[in-house]
Short mmCIF file of C-alpha atoms in Angstrom, two decimals:
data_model
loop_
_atom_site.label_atom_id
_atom_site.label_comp_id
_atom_site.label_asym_id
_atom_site.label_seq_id
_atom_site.Cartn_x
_atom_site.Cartn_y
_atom_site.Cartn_z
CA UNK A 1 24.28 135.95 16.78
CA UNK A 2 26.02 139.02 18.23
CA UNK A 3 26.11 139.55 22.15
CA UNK A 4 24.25 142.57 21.99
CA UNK A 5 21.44 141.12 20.20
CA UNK A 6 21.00 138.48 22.65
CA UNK A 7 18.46 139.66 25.43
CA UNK A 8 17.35 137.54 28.35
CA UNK A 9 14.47 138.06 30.97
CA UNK A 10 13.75 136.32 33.93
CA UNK A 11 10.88 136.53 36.10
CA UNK A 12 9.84 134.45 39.42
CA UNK A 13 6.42 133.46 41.04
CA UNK A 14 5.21 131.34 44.07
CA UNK A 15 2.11 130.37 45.49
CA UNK A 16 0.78 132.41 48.31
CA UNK A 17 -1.31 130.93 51.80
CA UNK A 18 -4.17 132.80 49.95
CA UNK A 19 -5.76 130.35 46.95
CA UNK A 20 -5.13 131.38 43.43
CA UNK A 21 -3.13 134.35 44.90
CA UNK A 22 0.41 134.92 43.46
CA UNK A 23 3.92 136.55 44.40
CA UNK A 24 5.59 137.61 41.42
CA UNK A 25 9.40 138.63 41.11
CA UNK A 26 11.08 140.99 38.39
CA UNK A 27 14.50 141.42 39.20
CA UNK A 28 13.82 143.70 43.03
CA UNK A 29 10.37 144.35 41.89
CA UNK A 30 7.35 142.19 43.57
CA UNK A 31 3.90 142.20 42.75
CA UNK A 32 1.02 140.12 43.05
CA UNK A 33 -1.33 138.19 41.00
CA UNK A 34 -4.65 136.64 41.34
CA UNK A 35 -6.64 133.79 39.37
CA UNK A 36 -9.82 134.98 38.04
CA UNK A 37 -13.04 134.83 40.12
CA UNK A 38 -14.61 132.16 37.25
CA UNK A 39 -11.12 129.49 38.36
CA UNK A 40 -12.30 130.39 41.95
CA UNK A 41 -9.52 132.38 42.70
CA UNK A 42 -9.89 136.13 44.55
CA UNK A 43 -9.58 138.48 41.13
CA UNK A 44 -8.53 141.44 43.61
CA UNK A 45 -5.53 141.74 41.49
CA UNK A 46 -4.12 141.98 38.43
CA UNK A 47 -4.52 137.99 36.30
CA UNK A 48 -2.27 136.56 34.31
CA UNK A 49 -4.32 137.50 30.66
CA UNK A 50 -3.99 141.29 32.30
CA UNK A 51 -0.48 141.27 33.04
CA UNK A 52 -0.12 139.29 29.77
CA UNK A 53 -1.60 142.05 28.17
CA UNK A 54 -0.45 145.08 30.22
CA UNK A 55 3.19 143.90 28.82
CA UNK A 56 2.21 143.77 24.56
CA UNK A 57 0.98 147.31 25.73
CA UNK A 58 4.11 148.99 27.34
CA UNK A 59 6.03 147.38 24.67
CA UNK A 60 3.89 149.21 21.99
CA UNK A 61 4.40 152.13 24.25
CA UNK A 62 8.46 151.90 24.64
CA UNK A 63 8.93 150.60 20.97
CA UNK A 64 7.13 153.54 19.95
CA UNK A 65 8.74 156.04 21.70
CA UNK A 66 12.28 154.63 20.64
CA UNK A 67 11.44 154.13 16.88
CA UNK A 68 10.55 158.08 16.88
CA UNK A 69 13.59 158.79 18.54
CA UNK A 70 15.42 156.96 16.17
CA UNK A 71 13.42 158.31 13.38
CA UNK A 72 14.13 161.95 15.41
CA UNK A 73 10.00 162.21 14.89
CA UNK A 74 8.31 165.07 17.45
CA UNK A 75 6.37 162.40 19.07
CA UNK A 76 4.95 163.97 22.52
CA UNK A 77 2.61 161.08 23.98
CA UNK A 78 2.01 157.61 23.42
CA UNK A 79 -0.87 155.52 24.46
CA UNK A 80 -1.57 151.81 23.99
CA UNK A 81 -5.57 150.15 24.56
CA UNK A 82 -5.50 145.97 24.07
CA UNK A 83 -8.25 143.93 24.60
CA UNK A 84 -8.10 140.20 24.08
CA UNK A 85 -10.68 137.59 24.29
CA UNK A 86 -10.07 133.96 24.83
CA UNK A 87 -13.19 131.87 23.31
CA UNK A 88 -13.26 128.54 25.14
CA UNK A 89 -16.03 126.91 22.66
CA UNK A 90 -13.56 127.71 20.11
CA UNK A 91 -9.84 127.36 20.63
CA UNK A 92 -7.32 128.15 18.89
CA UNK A 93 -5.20 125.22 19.54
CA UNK A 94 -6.68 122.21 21.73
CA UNK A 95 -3.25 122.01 23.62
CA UNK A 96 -2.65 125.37 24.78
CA UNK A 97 -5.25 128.15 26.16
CA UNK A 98 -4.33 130.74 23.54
CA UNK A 99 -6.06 134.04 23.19
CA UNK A 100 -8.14 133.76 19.77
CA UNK A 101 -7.94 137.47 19.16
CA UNK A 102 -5.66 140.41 20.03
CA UNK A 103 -6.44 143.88 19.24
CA UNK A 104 -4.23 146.93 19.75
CA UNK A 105 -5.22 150.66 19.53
CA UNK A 106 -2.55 153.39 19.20
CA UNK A 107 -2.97 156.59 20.30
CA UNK A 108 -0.06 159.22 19.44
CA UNK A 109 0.21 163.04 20.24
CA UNK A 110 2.52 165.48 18.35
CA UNK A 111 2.82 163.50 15.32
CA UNK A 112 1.15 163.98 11.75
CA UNK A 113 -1.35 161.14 10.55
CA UNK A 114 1.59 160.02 8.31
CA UNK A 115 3.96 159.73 11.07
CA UNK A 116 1.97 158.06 13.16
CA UNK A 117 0.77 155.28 10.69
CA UNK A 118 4.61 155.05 9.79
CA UNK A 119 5.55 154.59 13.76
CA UNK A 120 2.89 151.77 13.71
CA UNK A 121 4.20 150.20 11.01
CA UNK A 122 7.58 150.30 12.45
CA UNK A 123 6.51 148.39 15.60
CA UNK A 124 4.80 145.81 13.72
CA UNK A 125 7.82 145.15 11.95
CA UNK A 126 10.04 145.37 15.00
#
C-alpha cells in the first residue's frame, strides 16, 4: 500500500447532561446529535441514521464533482437525495442494526444524459 493511498478519519463523541443528547468532534468542528424520539431521546437534532446518511450523500456529491473534473466534464451542480429504512421485523443481520435498504438519487446540472449516467457509474465504482 502506498502512503498516499492510505487515508485515516477520526471523529469524537461524549454524552451530554441532556439524555440521548450528543457532542460530536471532527477535527475543530463540534456538533450535536440526538437519539430518536421512539429510544426516548429529544430528536431536536440531527440522529445518528441522518448523519449516517447526510455523509453517503456529500460523498456522492464530492466524488461527483471530482470524477468530472478529472473527466474535465462541464458539470455545473450536483445534488444527492438518500433515504434509508431500517425494518426491525426483518433484519438484515441479527447482530448488528443494519439499514435493509439504501437508495440514492442523483441530480446533475450542465451535463448530457450520457455524462451524467457515466459520472454515476464512476462513483459506484469508486
Amino acid at each position: 500500500m502506498v502512503a498516499a493511498d492510505l487515508r485515516r478519519y477520526a471523529a469524537q463523541a461524549r454524552s451530554t447532561e441532556t439524555f440521548g443528547r450528543v457532542l460530536c468532534r471532527c477535527r475543530d468542528h463540534h456538533f450535536v446529535v440526538d437519539g430518536p424520539v421512539w429510544n426516548g431521546c429529544p430528536g431536536e437534532a440531527v440522529t445518528p441514521g441522518e448523519l449516517f446518511l447526510a455523509g453517503v450523500a456529500s460523498c456522492g456529491v464530492e466524488l461527483i464533482h471530482v470524477i468530472a473534473r478529472e473527466q474535465d466534464v462541464g458539470l455545473s451542480r450536483v445534488g444527492v437525495s438518500v433515504q434509508g429504512t431500517i425494518d426491525r421485523t426483518r433484519p438484515a443481520r441479527a447482530d448488528l442494526a443494519l439499514f435493509n435498504s439504501v437508495r440514492l438519487d442523483f441530480e446533475l446540472e450542465g451535463v448530457s444524459e450520457q455524462e451524467a449516467g457515466q459520472l454515476v457509474e464512476a462513483f459506484k465504482g469508486r
